[in-house]
PDB file of C-alpha atoms in Angstrom:
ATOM      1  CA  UNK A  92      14.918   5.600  26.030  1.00  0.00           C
ATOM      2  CA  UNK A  93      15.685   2.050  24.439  1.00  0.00           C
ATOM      3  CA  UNK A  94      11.972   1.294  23.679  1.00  0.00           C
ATOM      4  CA  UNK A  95      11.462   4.691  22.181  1.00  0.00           C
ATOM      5  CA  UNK A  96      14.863   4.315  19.975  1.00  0.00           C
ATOM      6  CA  UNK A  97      13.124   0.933  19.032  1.00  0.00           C
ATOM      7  CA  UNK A  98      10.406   2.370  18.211  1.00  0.00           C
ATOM      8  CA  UNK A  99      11.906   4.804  15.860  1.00  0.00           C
ATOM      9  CA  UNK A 100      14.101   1.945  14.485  1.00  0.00           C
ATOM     10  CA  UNK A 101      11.427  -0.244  13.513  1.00  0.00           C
ATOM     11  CA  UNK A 102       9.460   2.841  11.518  1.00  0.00           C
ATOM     12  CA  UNK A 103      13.188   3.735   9.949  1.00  0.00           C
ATOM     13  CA  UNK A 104      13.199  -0.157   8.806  1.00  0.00           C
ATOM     14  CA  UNK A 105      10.311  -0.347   7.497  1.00  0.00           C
ATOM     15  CA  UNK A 106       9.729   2.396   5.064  1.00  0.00           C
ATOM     16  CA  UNK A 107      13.394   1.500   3.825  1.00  0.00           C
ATOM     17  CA  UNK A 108      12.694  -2.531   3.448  1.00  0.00           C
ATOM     18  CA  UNK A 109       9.811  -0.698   0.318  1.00  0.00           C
ATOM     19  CA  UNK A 110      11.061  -2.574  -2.911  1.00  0.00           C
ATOM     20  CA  UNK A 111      12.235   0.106  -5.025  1.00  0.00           C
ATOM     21  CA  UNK A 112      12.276   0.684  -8.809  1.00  0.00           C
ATOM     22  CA  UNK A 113      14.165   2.015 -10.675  1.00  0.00           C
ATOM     23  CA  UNK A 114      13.578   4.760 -12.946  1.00  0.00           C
ATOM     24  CA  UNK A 115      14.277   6.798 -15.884  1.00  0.00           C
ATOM     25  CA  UNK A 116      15.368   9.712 -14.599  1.00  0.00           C
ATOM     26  CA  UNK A 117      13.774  11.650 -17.460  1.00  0.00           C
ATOM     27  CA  UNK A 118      10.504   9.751 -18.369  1.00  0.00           C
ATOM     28  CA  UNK A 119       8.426  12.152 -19.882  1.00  0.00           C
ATOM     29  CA  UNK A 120       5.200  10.470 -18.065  1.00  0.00           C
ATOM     30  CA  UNK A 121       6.824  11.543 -14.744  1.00  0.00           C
ATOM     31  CA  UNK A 122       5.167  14.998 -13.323  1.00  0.00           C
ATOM     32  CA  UNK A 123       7.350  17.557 -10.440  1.00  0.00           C
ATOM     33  CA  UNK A 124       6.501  16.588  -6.912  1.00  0.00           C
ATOM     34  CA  UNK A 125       6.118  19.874  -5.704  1.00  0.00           C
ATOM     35  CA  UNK A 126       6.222  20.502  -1.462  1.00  0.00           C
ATOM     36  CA  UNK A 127       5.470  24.048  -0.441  1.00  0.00           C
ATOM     37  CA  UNK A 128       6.135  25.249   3.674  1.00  0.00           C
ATOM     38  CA  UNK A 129       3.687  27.884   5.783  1.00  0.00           C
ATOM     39  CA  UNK A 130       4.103  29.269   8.670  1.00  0.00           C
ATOM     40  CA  UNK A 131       0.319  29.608   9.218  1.00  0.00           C
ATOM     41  CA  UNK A 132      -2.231  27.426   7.232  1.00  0.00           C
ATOM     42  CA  UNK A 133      -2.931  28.555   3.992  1.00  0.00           C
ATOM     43  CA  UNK A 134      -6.562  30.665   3.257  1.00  0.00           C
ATOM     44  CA  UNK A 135      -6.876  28.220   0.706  1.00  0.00           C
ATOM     45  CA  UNK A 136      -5.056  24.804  -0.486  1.00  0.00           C
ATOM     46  CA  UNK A 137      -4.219  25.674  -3.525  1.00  0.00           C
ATOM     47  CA  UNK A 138      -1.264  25.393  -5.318  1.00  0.00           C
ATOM     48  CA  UNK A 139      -1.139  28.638  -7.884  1.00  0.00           C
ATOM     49  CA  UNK A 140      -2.368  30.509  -5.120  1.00  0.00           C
ATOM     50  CA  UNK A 141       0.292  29.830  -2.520  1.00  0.00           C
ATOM     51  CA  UNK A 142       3.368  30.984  -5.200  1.00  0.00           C
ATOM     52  CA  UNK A 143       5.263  33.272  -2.522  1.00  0.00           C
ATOM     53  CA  UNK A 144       5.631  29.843   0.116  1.00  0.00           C
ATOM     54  CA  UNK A 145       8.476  28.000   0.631  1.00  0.00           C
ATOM     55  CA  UNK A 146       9.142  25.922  -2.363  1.00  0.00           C
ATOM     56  CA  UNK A 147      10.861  22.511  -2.815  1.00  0.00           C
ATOM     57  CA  UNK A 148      10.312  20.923  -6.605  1.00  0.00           C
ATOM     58  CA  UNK A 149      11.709  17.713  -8.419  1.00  0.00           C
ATOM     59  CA  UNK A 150      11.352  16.295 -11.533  1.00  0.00           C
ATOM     60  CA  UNK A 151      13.376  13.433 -10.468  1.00  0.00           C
ATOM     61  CA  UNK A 152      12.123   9.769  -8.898  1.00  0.00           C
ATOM     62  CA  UNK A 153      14.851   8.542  -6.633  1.00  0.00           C
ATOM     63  CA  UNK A 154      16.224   4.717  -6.669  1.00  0.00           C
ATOM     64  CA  UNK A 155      16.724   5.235  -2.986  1.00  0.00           C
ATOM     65  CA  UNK A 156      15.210   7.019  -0.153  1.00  0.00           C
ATOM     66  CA  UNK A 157      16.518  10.359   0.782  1.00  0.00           C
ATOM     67  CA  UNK A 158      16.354  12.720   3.674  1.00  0.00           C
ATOM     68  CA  UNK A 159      16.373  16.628   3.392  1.00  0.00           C
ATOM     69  CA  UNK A 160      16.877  18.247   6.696  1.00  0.00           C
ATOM     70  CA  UNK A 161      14.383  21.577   5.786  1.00  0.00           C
ATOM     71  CA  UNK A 162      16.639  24.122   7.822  1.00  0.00           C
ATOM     72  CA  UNK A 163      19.619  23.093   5.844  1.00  0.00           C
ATOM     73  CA  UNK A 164      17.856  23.134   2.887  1.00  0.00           C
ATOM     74  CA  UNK A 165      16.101  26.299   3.131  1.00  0.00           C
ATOM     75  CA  UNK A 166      18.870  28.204   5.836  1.00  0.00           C
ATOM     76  CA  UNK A 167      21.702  27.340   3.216  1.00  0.00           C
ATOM     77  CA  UNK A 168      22.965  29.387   0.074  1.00  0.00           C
ATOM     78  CA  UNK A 169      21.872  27.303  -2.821  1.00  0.00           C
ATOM     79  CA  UNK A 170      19.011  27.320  -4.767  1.00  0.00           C
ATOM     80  CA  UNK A 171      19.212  23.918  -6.207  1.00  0.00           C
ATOM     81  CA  UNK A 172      20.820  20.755  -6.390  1.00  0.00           C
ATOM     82  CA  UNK A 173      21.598  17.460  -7.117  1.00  0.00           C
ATOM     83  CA  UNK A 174      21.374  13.892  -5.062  1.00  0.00           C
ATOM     84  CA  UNK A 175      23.964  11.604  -6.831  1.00  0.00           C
ATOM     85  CA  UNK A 176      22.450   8.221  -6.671  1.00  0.00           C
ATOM     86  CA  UNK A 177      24.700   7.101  -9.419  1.00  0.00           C
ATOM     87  CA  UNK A 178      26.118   4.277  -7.351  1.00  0.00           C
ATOM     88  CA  UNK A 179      23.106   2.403  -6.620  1.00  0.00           C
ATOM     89  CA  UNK A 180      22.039   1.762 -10.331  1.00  0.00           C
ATOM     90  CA  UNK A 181      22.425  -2.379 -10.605  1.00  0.00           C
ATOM     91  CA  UNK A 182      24.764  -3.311 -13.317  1.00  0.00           C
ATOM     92  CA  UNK A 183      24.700  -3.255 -16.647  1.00  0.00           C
ATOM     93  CA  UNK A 184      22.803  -0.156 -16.758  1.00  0.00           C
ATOM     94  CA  UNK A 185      24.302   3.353 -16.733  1.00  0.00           C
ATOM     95  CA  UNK A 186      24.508   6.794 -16.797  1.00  0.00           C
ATOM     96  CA  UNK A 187      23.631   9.261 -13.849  1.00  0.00           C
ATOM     97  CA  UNK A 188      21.145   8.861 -11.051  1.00  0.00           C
ATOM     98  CA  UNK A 189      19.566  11.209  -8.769  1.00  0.00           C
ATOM     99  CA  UNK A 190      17.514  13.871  -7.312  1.00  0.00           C
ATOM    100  CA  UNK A 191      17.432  17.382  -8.919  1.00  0.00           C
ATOM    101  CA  UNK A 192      15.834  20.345  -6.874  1.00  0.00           C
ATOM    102  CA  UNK A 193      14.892  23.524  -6.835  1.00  0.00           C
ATOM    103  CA  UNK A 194      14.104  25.894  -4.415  1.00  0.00           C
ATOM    104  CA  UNK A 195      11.998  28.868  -4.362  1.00  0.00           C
ATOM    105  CA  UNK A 196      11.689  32.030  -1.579  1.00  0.00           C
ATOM    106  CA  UNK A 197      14.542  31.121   0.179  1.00  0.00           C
ATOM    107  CA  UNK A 198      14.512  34.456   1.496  1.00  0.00           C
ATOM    108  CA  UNK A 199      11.635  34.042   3.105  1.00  0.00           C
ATOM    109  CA  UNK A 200      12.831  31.758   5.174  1.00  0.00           C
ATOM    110  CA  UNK A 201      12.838  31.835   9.324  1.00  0.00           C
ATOM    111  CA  UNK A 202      14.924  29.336  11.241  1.00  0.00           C
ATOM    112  CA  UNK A 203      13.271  30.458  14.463  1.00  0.00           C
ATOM    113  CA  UNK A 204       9.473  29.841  13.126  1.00  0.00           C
ATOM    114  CA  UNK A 205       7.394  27.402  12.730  1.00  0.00           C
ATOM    115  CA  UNK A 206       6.643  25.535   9.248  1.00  0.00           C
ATOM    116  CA  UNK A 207       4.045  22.914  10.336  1.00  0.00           C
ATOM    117  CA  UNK A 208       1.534  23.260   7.481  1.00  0.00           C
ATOM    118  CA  UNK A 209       2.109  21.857   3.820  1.00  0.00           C
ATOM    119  CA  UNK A 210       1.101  21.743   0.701  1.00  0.00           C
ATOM    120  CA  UNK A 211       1.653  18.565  -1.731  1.00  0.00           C
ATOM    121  CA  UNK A 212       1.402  18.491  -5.890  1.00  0.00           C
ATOM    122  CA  UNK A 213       2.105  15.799  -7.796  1.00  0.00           C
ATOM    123  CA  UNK A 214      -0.170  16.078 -10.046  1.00  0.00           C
ATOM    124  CA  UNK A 215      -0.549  14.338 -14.104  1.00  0.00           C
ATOM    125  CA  UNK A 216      -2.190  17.459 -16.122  1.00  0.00           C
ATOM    126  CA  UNK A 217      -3.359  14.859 -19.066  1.00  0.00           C
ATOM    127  CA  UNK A 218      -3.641  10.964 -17.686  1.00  0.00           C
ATOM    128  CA  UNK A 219      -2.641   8.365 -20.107  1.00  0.00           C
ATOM    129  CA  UNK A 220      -4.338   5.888 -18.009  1.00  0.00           C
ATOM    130  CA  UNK A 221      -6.661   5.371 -14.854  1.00  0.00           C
ATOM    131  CA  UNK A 222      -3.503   5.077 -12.917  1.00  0.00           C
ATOM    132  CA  UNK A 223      -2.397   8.361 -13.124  1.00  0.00           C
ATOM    133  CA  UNK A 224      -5.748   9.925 -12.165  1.00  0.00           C
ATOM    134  CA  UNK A 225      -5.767  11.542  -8.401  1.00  0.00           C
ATOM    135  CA  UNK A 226      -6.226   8.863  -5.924  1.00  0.00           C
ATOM    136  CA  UNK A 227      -3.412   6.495  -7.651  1.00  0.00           C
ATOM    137  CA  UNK A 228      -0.535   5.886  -6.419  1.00  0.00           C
ATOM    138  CA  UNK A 229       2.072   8.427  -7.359  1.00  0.00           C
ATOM    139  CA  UNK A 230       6.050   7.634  -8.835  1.00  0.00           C
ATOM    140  CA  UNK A 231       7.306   8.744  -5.590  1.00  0.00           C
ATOM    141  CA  UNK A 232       6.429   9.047  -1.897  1.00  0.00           C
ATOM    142  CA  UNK A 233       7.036  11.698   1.118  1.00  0.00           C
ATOM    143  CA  UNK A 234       6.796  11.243   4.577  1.00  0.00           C
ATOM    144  CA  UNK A 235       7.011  14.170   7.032  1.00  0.00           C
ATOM    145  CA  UNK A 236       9.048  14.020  10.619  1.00  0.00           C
ATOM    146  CA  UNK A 237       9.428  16.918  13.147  1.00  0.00           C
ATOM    147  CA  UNK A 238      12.928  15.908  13.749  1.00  0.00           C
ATOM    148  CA  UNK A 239      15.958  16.278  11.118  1.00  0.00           C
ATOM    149  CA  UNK A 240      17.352  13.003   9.222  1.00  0.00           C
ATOM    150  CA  UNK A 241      14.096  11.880   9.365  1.00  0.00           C
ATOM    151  CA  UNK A 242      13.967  10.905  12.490  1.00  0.00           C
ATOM    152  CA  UNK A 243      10.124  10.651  14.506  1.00  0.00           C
ATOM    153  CA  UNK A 244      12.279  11.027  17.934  1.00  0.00           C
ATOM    154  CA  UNK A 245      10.708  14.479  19.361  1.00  0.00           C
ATOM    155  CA  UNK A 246      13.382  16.765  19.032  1.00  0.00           C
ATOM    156  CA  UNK A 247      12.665  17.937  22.817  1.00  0.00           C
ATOM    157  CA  UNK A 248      11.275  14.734  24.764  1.00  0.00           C
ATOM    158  CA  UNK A 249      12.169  11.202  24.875  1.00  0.00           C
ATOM    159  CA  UNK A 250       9.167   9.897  23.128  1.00  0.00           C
ATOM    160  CA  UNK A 251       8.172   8.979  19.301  1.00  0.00           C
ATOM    161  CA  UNK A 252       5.926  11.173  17.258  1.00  0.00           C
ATOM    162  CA  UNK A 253       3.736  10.789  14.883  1.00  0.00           C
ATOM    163  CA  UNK A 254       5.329  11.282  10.858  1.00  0.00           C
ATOM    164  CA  UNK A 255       2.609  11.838   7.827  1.00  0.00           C
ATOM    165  CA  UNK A 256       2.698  10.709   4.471  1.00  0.00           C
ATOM    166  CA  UNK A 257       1.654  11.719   1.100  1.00  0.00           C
ATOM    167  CA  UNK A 258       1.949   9.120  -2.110  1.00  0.00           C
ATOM    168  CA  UNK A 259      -1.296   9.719  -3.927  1.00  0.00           C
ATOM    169  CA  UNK A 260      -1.513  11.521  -7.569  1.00  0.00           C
ATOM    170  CA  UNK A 261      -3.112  14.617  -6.431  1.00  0.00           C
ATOM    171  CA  UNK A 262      -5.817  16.938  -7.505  1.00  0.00           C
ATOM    172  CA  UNK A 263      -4.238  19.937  -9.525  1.00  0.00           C
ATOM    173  CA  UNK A 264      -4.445  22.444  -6.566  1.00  0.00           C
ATOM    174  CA  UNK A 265      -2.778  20.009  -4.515  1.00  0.00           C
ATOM    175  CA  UNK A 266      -3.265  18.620  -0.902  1.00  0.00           C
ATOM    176  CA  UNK A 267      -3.035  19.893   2.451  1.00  0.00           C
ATOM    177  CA  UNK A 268      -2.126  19.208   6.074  1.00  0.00           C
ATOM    178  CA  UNK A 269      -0.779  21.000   9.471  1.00  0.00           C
ATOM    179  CA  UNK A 270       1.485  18.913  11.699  1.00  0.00           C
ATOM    180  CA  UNK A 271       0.918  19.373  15.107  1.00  0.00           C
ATOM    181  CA  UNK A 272       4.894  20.420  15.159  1.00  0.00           C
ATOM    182  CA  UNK A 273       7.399  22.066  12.699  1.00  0.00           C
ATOM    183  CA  UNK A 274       8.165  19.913   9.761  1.00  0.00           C
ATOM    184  CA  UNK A 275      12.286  19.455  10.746  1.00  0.00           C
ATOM    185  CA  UNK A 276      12.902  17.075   7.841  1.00  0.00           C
ATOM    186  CA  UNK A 277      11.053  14.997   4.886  1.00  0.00           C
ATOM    187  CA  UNK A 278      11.642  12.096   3.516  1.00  0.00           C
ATOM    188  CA  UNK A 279      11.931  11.335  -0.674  1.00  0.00           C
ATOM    189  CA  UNK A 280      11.356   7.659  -1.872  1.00  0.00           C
ATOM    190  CA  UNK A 281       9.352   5.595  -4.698  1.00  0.00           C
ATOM    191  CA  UNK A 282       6.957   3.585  -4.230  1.00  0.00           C
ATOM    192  CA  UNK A 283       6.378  -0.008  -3.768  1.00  0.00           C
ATOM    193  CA  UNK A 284       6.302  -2.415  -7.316  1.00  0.00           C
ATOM    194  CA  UNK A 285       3.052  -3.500  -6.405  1.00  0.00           C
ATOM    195  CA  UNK A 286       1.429  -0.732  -4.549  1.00  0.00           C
ATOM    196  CA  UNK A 287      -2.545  -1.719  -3.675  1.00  0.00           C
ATOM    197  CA  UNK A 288      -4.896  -0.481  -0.816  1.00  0.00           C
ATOM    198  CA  UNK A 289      -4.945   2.849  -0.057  1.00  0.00           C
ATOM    199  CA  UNK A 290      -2.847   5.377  -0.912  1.00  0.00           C
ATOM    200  CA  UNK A 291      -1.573   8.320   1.672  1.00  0.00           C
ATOM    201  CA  UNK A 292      -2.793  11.806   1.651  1.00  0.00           C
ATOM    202  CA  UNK A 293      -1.473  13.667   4.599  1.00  0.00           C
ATOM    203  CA  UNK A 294      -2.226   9.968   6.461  1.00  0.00           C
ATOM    204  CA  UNK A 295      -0.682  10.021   9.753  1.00  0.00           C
ATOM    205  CA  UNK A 296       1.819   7.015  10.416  1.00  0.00           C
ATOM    206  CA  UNK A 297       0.295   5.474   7.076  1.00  0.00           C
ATOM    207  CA  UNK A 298      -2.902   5.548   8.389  1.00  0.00           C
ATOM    208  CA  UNK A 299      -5.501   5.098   5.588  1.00  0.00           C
ATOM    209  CA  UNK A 300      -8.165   7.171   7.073  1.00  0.00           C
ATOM    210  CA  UNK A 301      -7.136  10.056   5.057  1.00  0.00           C
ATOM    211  CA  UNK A 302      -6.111   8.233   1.943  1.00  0.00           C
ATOM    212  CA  UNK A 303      -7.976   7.459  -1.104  1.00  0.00           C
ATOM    213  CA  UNK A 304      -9.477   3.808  -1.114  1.00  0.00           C
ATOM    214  CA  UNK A 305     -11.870   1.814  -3.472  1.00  0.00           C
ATOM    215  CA  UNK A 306     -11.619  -1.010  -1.788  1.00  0.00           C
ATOM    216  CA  UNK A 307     -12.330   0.778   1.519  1.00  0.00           C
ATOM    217  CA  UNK A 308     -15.683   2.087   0.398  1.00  0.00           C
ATOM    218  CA  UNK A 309     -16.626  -1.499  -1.381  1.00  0.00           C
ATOM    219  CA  UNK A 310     -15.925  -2.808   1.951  1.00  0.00           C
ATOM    220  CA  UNK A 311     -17.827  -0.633   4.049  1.00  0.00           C
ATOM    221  CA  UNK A 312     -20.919  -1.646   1.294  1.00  0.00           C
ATOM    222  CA  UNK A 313     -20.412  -5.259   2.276  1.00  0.00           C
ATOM    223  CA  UNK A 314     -20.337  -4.654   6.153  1.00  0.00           C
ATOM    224  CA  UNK A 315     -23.535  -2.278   5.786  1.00  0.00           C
ATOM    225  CA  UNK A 316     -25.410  -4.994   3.830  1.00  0.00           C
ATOM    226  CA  UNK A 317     -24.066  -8.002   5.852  1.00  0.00           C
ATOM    227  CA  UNK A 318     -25.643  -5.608   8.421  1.00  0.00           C
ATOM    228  CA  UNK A 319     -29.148  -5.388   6.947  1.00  0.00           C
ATOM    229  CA  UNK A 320     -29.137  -8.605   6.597  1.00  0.00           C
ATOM    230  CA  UNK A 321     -28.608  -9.668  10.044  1.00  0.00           C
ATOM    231  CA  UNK A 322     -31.164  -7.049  11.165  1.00  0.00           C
ATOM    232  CA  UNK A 323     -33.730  -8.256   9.199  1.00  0.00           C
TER     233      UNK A 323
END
């Protein structure tokens, strides 16, 4: 029980040591982040087909981290909301800080089922630069746990699961993924000031296999033709 607590710790601690920026909360450049719940996994992953899903939306990049438990969000009586993150802006700036959400098809909603597929938009309709094209790194990041306060203890067994992460600018339709469990929490923060390598799409513990990579691709080039090389 100790090593698996450890285990959990160490994850915890490490996406919350990310150096985090901090934002306007009202930069025009800065695009909803858009997280949409199925039961079952969607004919088709795309995001104006999908309207009648469970619906989470921001506008809003936080300064810190933040959980959102998805039966309280969903199971509960509002419709939106507001994060105040007001006391972690450093001195001397002011004003207010925090997330804003919405929710959509609340009463849809099924405490007793299973939401373990997910669709993720955050998507820049015109770039203003390369860096906003899909495959970039996004303004903000989400990682997905089956257990609440974003947690990757298994809810039912002492042992650590798996959590997946999306922090990519994504296509207009969105991305997709199925857990292989129901999606209990999810966890809101921004990115790293200097965020290289790959960048997560539905990328299991950070796992850049399913990410978008550059680099990854030059150096599979290198390896091939080191390769030929040697063969010849």
């Amino acid at each position: 029980m100790h090593l698996v607590r450890a285990a959990s710790t160490a994850v915890t601690l490490s996406l919350a040591s990310l150096p985090l920026r901090v934002h306007a909360q009202s930069d025009p450049t800065n695009q909803n982040l858009t997280l949409r719940f199925f039961q079952n996994s969607p004919e088709s992953c795309d995001y104006s087909e999908s309207t009648r899903a469970l619906t989470f939306t921001t506008s809003s990049i936080p300064l810190v981290s933040h959980c959102f438990d998805v039966e309280e969000l969903f199971g509960g009586n509002a419709t939106q909301g507001f994060v105040n993150q007001t006391g972690n802006i450093a001195p001397p700036n002011t004003g207010q800080a925090g997330i804003f959400w919405q929710l959509e098809n609340v009463d849809s909603y099924d405490s007793q089922a299973n939401y373990s597929s997910i669709l993720y938009r955050q998507h820049v309709t015109n770039p203003g630069n390369d860096n906003q094209k899909p495959g970039k790194h996004a303004e903000r990041g989400v990682t997905l746990y089956a257990a609440k306060g974003c947690s990757d203890l298994d809810p039912s067994a002492d042992r650590v699961l798996p959590w997946y992460g999306f922090n990519c600018w994504s296509e207009d339709k969105g991305s997709c993924g199925t857990t292989p469990w129901n999606v209990g929490s999810f966890n809101m923060h921004a990115p790293s000031e200097n965020a290289e390598g790959t960048c997560w799409v539905f990328a299991k513990n950070g796992d850049a296999g399913r990410g978008y990579s550059s680099s990854q691709a030059m150096m599979g080039a290198v390896l091939a033709a080191s390769l030929a090389i040697w063969l010849a």
